[in-house]
Amino acid sequence: MPKSDKYESLEPLADGTIPYSSTDHSMWERLYRRQMEVIDGRATPEYIQGMELLGFTANEIPQHNAINSKLSAITGWQVEAVPAIIPATEFFSLLSRKRFPAACFIRDEQDMDYIQEPDIFHEVFGHCPLLTNQAYADFMEQFGKMASESTAQERKILFRLFWFTIEFGLIKRPEGLRIYGGGILSSPEETLHALKAGPPKHEPFDVLNVLRTPFRIDILQPLYYVIDDFDDLYTILEKDLPSLIAKAEEMGDFSPLFPPKKKS
Ligand code: CO
């Protein structure tokens, strides 16, 4: 899909440090504080724990090096600096090698509420805390392997599994529904929206149903799929996905719960 070329990823220095500016750090601080207010009691506790394990603070954008020294000891994952736009095949290949691609730029004032390109706030704040969770991390790795071996057509369907878990997943907890998807946890509006008592719809995670569910990336999601436990992520990828993808294609997509995107 076309993306603006407004942002460029910073090149890490020779020692791996990413030269963020003071404006970048203060944007992080604003986004961080705003988000911490809304995720309390809404994010799944494993996410909050992960944030503590990685030592995130409002003061500065965490450096990849600092995250990596902690993550490698916990789940063996690494965050890798990449350009703002990378080919899908490279994205999946990195995941399959336990490398989480993160472009090194942060949104500006104008895009404070919504940015289509995943910036460092989305990647690091949204996803890295749960890379400390073994099931989440293993799911990413296995997903990357599977996507790398799929055709472009299969990948389009397969990617829905990633979308409705890693990006927009909810999890059932004894205390109620909680959020683990990074696309939700990096957006204040979506964090509040996702847990509202319908609409949006909350459906149990069923692999075939997920594979048949179209989505739009530029709206609040009308539907979230709910897992019971992080271990459910293992069972998703243990299924015979090539047959399920074929079945999903044969049965066709569910009617979208959203209006078609206006052509610009
Ligand atoms: Co993401």
mmCIF file of C-alpha atoms and ligand atoms in Angstrom:
data_model
loop_
_atom_site.group_PDB
_atom_site.id
_atom_site.type_symbol
_atom_site.label_atom_id
_atom_site.label_comp_id
_atom_site.label_asym_id
_atom_site.label_seq_id
_atom_site.Cartn_x
_atom_site.Cartn_y
_atom_site.Cartn_z
ATOM 1 C CA MET A 1 0.000 0.000 0.000
ATOM 2 C CA PRO A 2 1.254 3.497 -0.705
ATOM 3 C CA LYS A 3 2.833 5.199 2.240
ATOM 4 C CA SER A 4 4.017 8.740 2.551
ATOM 5 C CA ASP A 5 7.740 9.337 2.398
ATOM 6 C CA LYS A 6 7.579 12.001 5.062
ATOM 7 C CA TYR A 7 9.739 10.092 7.535
ATOM 8 C CA GLU A 8 13.208 8.664 7.253
ATOM 9 C CA SER A 9 14.794 6.222 9.645
ATOM 10 C CA LEU A 10 17.908 7.503 11.430
ATOM 11 C CA GLU A 11 21.124 5.586 10.801
ATOM 12 C CA PRO A 12 22.652 4.118 13.941
ATOM 13 C CA LEU A 13 26.152 5.424 14.783
ATOM 14 C CA ALA A 14 29.161 3.097 14.721
ATOM 15 C CA ASP A 15 28.510 1.938 18.298
ATOM 16 C CA GLY A 16 24.874 1.228 17.482
ATOM 17 C CA THR A 17 23.489 4.313 19.224
ATOM 18 C CA ILE A 18 20.637 5.948 17.351
ATOM 19 C CA PRO A 19 21.098 9.729 17.253
ATOM 20 C CA TYR A 20 17.594 10.842 18.264
ATOM 21 C CA SER A 21 17.209 14.602 18.702
ATOM 22 C CA SER A 22 15.898 16.313 21.822
ATOM 23 C CA THR A 23 12.667 16.977 19.899
ATOM 24 C CA ASP A 24 12.389 13.222 19.281
ATOM 25 C CA HIS A 25 12.854 12.485 22.972
ATOM 26 C CA SER A 26 10.301 15.052 24.025
ATOM 27 C CA MET A 27 7.764 13.634 21.570
ATOM 28 C CA TRP A 28 8.411 10.200 23.120
ATOM 29 C CA GLU A 29 7.808 11.682 26.539
ATOM 30 C CA ARG A 30 4.464 13.184 25.519
ATOM 31 C CA LEU A 31 3.318 9.980 23.833
ATOM 32 C CA TYR A 32 4.573 7.858 26.727
ATOM 33 C CA ARG A 33 2.818 9.873 29.448
ATOM 34 C CA ARG A 34 -0.416 10.076 27.489
ATOM 35 C CA GLN A 35 -0.413 6.348 26.862
ATOM 36 C CA MET A 36 0.510 5.311 30.420
ATOM 37 C CA GLU A 37 -2.625 7.039 31.656
ATOM 38 C CA VAL A 38 -4.932 4.975 29.494
ATOM 39 C CA ILE A 39 -3.285 1.545 29.551
ATOM 40 C CA ASP A 40 -3.479 1.216 33.323
ATOM 41 C CA GLY A 41 -6.018 -1.533 34.040
ATOM 42 C CA ARG A 42 -6.452 -2.147 30.297
ATOM 43 C CA ALA A 43 -3.134 -3.644 29.178
ATOM 44 C CA THR A 44 -2.526 -7.264 30.108
ATOM 45 C CA PRO A 45 -0.256 -7.550 33.184
ATOM 46 C CA GLU A 46 2.435 -9.400 31.165
ATOM 47 C CA TYR A 47 2.814 -6.264 29.074
ATOM 48 C CA ILE A 48 3.309 -4.022 32.111
ATOM 49 C CA GLN A 49 5.815 -6.525 33.495
ATOM 50 C CA GLY A 50 7.668 -6.497 30.184
ATOM 51 C CA MET A 51 7.870 -2.737 30.290
ATOM 52 C CA GLU A 52 9.430 -2.945 33.741
ATOM 53 C CA LEU A 53 11.848 -5.675 32.656
ATOM 54 C CA LEU A 54 13.022 -3.479 29.790
ATOM 55 C CA GLY A 55 13.279 -0.433 32.028
ATOM 56 C CA PHE A 56 11.249 1.951 29.856
ATOM 57 C CA THR A 57 10.873 5.504 31.137
ATOM 58 C CA ALA A 58 9.225 8.674 29.915
ATOM 59 C CA ASN A 59 12.580 10.463 29.775
ATOM 60 C CA GLU A 60 13.973 9.094 26.555
ATOM 61 C CA ILE A 61 13.442 6.798 23.612
ATOM 62 C CA PRO A 62 15.027 3.510 24.641
ATOM 63 C CA GLN A 63 18.054 2.700 22.512
ATOM 64 C CA HIS A 64 17.994 -0.582 20.561
ATOM 65 C CA ASN A 65 21.272 -1.560 22.279
ATOM 66 C CA ALA A 66 19.778 -1.140 25.724
ATOM 67 C CA ILE A 67 16.646 -3.107 24.830
ATOM 68 C CA ASN A 68 18.721 -5.841 23.215
ATOM 69 C CA SER A 69 20.989 -6.423 26.164
ATOM 70 C CA LYS A 70 17.907 -7.175 28.249
ATOM 71 C CA LEU A 71 15.779 -8.969 25.645
ATOM 72 C CA SER A 72 18.542 -11.325 24.559
ATOM 73 C CA ALA A 73 18.790 -12.671 28.099
ATOM 74 C CA ILE A 74 15.028 -13.121 28.412
ATOM 75 C CA THR A 75 13.772 -14.541 25.095
ATOM 76 C CA GLY A 76 16.794 -14.233 22.801
ATOM 77 C CA TRP A 77 15.146 -11.532 20.683
ATOM 78 C CA GLN A 78 16.788 -8.425 19.258
ATOM 79 C CA VAL A 79 15.416 -5.181 17.877
ATOM 80 C CA GLU A 80 16.972 -4.298 14.554
ATOM 81 C CA ALA A 81 17.219 -0.807 13.055
ATOM 82 C CA VAL A 82 15.700 -0.807 9.553
ATOM 83 C CA PRO A 83 14.726 1.838 6.942
ATOM 84 C CA ALA A 84 11.233 3.349 7.258
ATOM 85 C CA ILE A 85 9.925 1.025 4.558
ATOM 86 C CA ILE A 86 11.215 -2.506 4.044
ATOM 87 C CA PRO A 87 9.931 -5.215 1.702
ATOM 88 C CA ALA A 88 7.472 -7.658 3.274
ATOM 89 C CA THR A 89 9.807 -10.585 2.588
ATOM 90 C CA GLU A 90 12.570 -8.917 4.583
ATOM 91 C CA PHE A 91 10.179 -8.172 7.432
ATOM 92 C CA PHE A 92 9.172 -11.840 7.710
ATOM 93 C CA SER A 93 12.733 -13.067 7.298
ATOM 94 C CA LEU A 94 13.861 -10.861 10.207
ATOM 95 C CA LEU A 95 11.068 -12.185 12.424
ATOM 96 C CA SER A 96 12.020 -15.751 11.561
ATOM 97 C CA ARG A 97 15.507 -14.941 12.891
ATOM 98 C CA LYS A 98 14.170 -13.416 16.126
ATOM 99 C CA ARG A 99 14.895 -9.909 14.959
ATOM 100 C CA PHE A 100 12.192 -7.366 15.394
ATOM 101 C CA PRO A 101 12.462 -4.653 12.720
ATOM 102 C CA ALA A 102 12.031 -1.128 14.048
ATOM 103 C CA ALA A 103 12.529 1.991 11.972
ATOM 104 C CA CYS A 104 14.242 4.760 13.955
ATOM 105 C CA PHE A 105 12.033 7.801 13.636
ATOM 106 C CA ILE A 106 9.255 9.243 15.716
ATOM 107 C CA ARG A 107 6.079 10.949 14.539
ATOM 108 C CA ASP A 108 5.770 14.726 14.592
ATOM 109 C CA GLU A 109 3.134 16.909 16.221
ATOM 110 C CA GLN A 110 0.827 16.659 13.225
ATOM 111 C CA ASP A 111 0.688 12.874 13.435
ATOM 112 C CA MET A 112 0.502 12.682 17.196
ATOM 113 C CA ASP A 113 -2.843 10.844 17.239
ATOM 114 C CA TYR A 114 -2.468 8.618 14.237
ATOM 115 C CA ILE A 115 0.357 7.606 11.977
ATOM 116 C CA GLN A 116 0.107 5.001 9.260
ATOM 117 C CA GLU A 117 3.830 4.223 9.161
ATOM 118 C CA PRO A 118 4.923 2.344 12.264
ATOM 119 C CA ASP A 119 7.263 4.708 14.138
ATOM 120 C CA ILE A 120 9.553 3.964 17.056
ATOM 121 C CA PHE A 121 6.792 4.678 19.551
ATOM 122 C CA HIS A 122 4.564 2.038 17.997
ATOM 123 C CA GLU A 123 7.353 -0.506 17.575
ATOM 124 C CA VAL A 124 9.118 -0.081 20.888
ATOM 125 C CA PHE A 125 6.315 0.966 23.226
ATOM 126 C CA GLY A 126 3.671 -1.151 21.481
ATOM 127 C CA HIS A 127 5.545 -4.379 20.822
ATOM 128 C CA CYS A 128 8.815 -4.678 22.738
ATOM 129 C CA PRO A 129 7.413 -5.231 26.251
ATOM 130 C CA LEU A 130 5.736 -8.449 25.115
ATOM 131 C CA LEU A 131 8.845 -9.667 23.326
ATOM 132 C CA THR A 132 9.807 -10.607 26.898
ATOM 133 C CA ASN A 133 6.889 -13.084 26.862
ATOM 134 C CA GLN A 134 7.966 -16.464 25.515
ATOM 135 C CA ALA A 135 4.689 -17.382 23.826
ATOM 136 C CA TYR A 136 4.369 -13.992 22.096
ATOM 137 C CA ALA A 137 8.022 -14.096 21.029
ATOM 138 C CA ASP A 138 7.786 -17.679 19.757
ATOM 139 C CA PHE A 139 4.616 -16.839 17.869
ATOM 140 C CA MET A 140 6.398 -13.988 16.061
ATOM 141 C CA GLU A 141 9.294 -16.251 15.147
ATOM 142 C CA GLN A 142 7.118 -19.089 13.864
ATOM 143 C CA PHE A 143 4.894 -16.657 12.030
ATOM 144 C CA GLY A 144 7.957 -15.178 10.325
ATOM 145 C CA LYS A 145 9.105 -18.644 9.239
ATOM 146 C CA MET A 146 5.702 -19.585 7.915
ATOM 147 C CA ALA A 147 5.200 -16.283 6.083
ATOM 148 C CA SER A 148 8.675 -16.590 4.540
ATOM 149 C CA GLU A 149 7.676 -19.924 3.034
ATOM 150 C CA SER A 150 4.303 -18.738 1.738
ATOM 151 C CA THR A 151 3.319 -17.275 -1.604
ATOM 152 C CA ALA A 152 2.276 -13.619 -1.740
ATOM 153 C CA GLN A 153 -1.370 -14.654 -2.077
ATOM 154 C CA GLU A 154 -1.181 -16.999 0.938
ATOM 155 C CA ARG A 155 0.639 -14.339 2.925
ATOM 156 C CA LYS A 156 -2.178 -11.880 2.420
ATOM 157 C CA ILE A 157 -4.538 -14.272 4.220
ATOM 158 C CA LEU A 158 -1.930 -15.497 6.713
ATOM 159 C CA PHE A 159 -1.159 -11.929 7.747
ATOM 160 C CA ARG A 160 -4.624 -11.700 9.308
ATOM 161 C CA LEU A 161 -3.320 -13.980 12.075
ATOM 162 C CA PHE A 162 -0.646 -11.419 12.838
ATOM 163 C CA TRP A 163 -3.065 -8.514 12.616
ATOM 164 C CA PHE A 164 -5.623 -9.980 15.026
ATOM 165 C CA THR A 165 -2.972 -11.053 17.571
ATOM 166 C CA ILE A 166 0.286 -9.079 17.610
ATOM 167 C CA GLU A 167 -1.347 -5.860 16.415
ATOM 168 C CA PHE A 168 -4.945 -5.942 17.626
ATOM 169 C CA GLY A 169 -5.227 -8.877 20.003
ATOM 170 C CA LEU A 170 -7.235 -9.015 23.222
ATOM 171 C CA ILE A 171 -6.842 -11.600 25.968
ATOM 172 C CA LYS A 172 -9.289 -12.901 28.555
ATOM 173 C CA ARG A 173 -8.098 -12.456 32.132
ATOM 174 C CA PRO A 174 -9.834 -13.356 35.406
ATOM 175 C CA GLU A 175 -10.328 -9.615 35.962
ATOM 176 C CA GLY A 176 -11.815 -9.037 32.490
ATOM 177 C CA LEU A 177 -10.741 -8.394 28.918
ATOM 178 C CA ARG A 178 -7.238 -7.000 28.545
ATOM 179 C CA ILE A 179 -5.159 -5.742 25.625
ATOM 180 C CA TYR A 180 -1.953 -7.260 24.277
ATOM 181 C CA GLY A 181 -1.948 -5.985 20.667
ATOM 182 C CA GLY A 182 0.684 -3.333 19.982
ATOM 183 C CA GLY A 183 -1.511 -1.489 17.484
ATOM 184 C CA ILE A 184 -3.959 -0.864 20.311
ATOM 185 C CA LEU A 185 -1.422 -0.210 23.074
ATOM 186 C CA SER A 186 0.296 2.534 21.103
ATOM 187 C CA SER A 187 -2.967 4.432 20.454
ATOM 188 C CA PRO A 188 -4.927 6.158 23.228
ATOM 189 C CA GLU A 189 -8.139 6.221 21.238
ATOM 190 C CA GLU A 190 -7.946 2.555 20.268
ATOM 191 C CA THR A 191 -7.052 1.547 23.844
ATOM 192 C CA LEU A 192 -10.318 3.062 25.074
ATOM 193 C CA HIS A 193 -12.323 1.833 22.078
ATOM 194 C CA ALA A 194 -11.109 -1.778 22.111
ATOM 195 C CA LEU A 195 -12.528 -2.646 25.526
ATOM 196 C CA LYS A 196 -15.887 -0.897 25.133
ATOM 197 C CA ALA A 197 -18.906 -3.144 25.479
ATOM 198 C CA GLY A 198 -19.991 -3.446 21.838
ATOM 199 C CA PRO A 199 -19.603 -2.141 19.327
ATOM 200 C CA PRO A 200 -16.789 -3.086 18.759
ATOM 201 C CA LYS A 201 -17.418 -6.821 18.566
ATOM 202 C CA HIS A 202 -15.359 -9.234 20.661
ATOM 203 C CA GLU A 203 -15.172 -12.728 19.218
ATOM 204 C CA PRO A 204 -13.380 -15.835 20.443
ATOM 205 C CA PHE A 205 -10.225 -16.517 18.435
ATOM 206 C CA ASP A 206 -11.023 -19.088 15.783
ATOM 207 C CA VAL A 207 -8.282 -19.530 13.206
ATOM 208 C CA LEU A 208 -10.533 -20.108 10.193
ATOM 209 C CA ASN A 209 -12.740 -17.154 11.112
ATOM 210 C CA VAL A 210 -9.710 -14.918 11.563
ATOM 211 C CA LEU A 211 -8.347 -15.966 8.177
ATOM 212 C CA ARG A 212 -11.678 -14.930 6.617
ATOM 213 C CA THR A 213 -11.820 -11.525 8.284
ATOM 214 C CA PRO A 214 -10.792 -8.509 6.205
ATOM 215 C CA PHE A 215 -9.486 -5.438 8.001
ATOM 216 C CA ARG A 216 -8.632 -1.833 7.379
ATOM 217 C CA ILE A 217 -5.510 -0.361 8.875
ATOM 218 C CA ASP A 218 -6.681 3.244 9.022
ATOM 219 C CA ILE A 219 -9.755 3.037 11.248
ATOM 220 C CA LEU A 220 -10.597 1.957 14.780
ATOM 221 C CA GLN A 221 -11.158 -1.773 14.519
ATOM 222 C CA PRO A 222 -14.827 -2.827 14.528
ATOM 223 C CA LEU A 223 -13.907 -6.355 15.656
ATOM 224 C CA TYR A 224 -11.308 -7.880 17.961
ATOM 225 C CA TYR A 225 -10.543 -11.559 18.441
ATOM 226 C CA VAL A 226 -9.937 -12.724 21.997
ATOM 227 C CA ILE A 227 -7.508 -15.431 23.128
ATOM 228 C CA ASP A 228 -7.934 -17.179 26.492
ATOM 229 C CA ASP A 229 -4.265 -17.472 27.287
ATOM 230 C CA PHE A 230 -0.888 -16.630 25.733
ATOM 231 C CA ASP A 231 -0.372 -20.359 25.191
ATOM 232 C CA ASP A 232 -3.221 -20.190 22.646
ATOM 233 C CA LEU A 233 -0.691 -18.503 20.374
ATOM 234 C CA TYR A 234 1.169 -21.801 20.138
ATOM 235 C CA THR A 235 -1.918 -23.756 19.133
ATOM 236 C CA ILE A 236 -2.737 -21.278 16.367
ATOM 237 C CA LEU A 237 0.468 -22.026 14.488
ATOM 238 C CA GLU A 238 0.311 -25.750 15.175
ATOM 239 C CA LYS A 239 -2.781 -26.030 12.992
ATOM 240 C CA ASP A 240 -2.533 -27.087 9.376
ATOM 241 C CA LEU A 241 -2.452 -23.506 8.124
ATOM 242 C CA PRO A 242 -1.967 -24.181 4.401
ATOM 243 C CA SER A 243 -5.252 -26.162 4.363
ATOM 244 C CA LEU A 244 -6.999 -23.575 6.502
ATOM 245 C CA ILE A 245 -5.836 -20.813 4.157
ATOM 246 C CA ALA A 246 -7.140 -22.807 1.184
ATOM 247 C CA LYS A 247 -10.427 -23.328 3.011
ATOM 248 C CA ALA A 248 -10.666 -19.631 3.894
ATOM 249 C CA GLU A 249 -10.136 -18.727 0.248
ATOM 250 C CA GLU A 250 -12.738 -21.230 -0.860
ATOM 251 C CA MET A 251 -15.313 -19.990 1.661
ATOM 252 C CA GLY A 252 -14.468 -16.353 0.999
ATOM 253 C CA ASP A 253 -14.128 -13.317 3.222
ATOM 254 C CA PHE A 254 -16.760 -12.297 5.733
ATOM 255 C CA SER A 255 -18.571 -9.106 4.769
ATOM 256 C CA PRO A 256 -16.513 -6.234 6.111
ATOM 257 C CA LEU A 257 -17.874 -4.495 9.214
ATOM 258 C CA PHE A 258 -16.431 -1.250 7.893
ATOM 259 C CA PRO A 259 -17.171 1.044 4.950
ATOM 260 C CA PRO A 260 -14.946 0.774 1.889
ATOM 261 C CA LYS A 261 -11.966 3.089 1.849
ATOM 262 C CA LYS A 262 -12.646 6.225 -0.176
ATOM 263 C CA LYS A 263 -10.429 6.531 -3.207
ATOM 264 C CA SER A 264 -8.300 9.628 -2.893
HETATM 265 CO CO CO B 1 3.094 -3.213 14.790
#
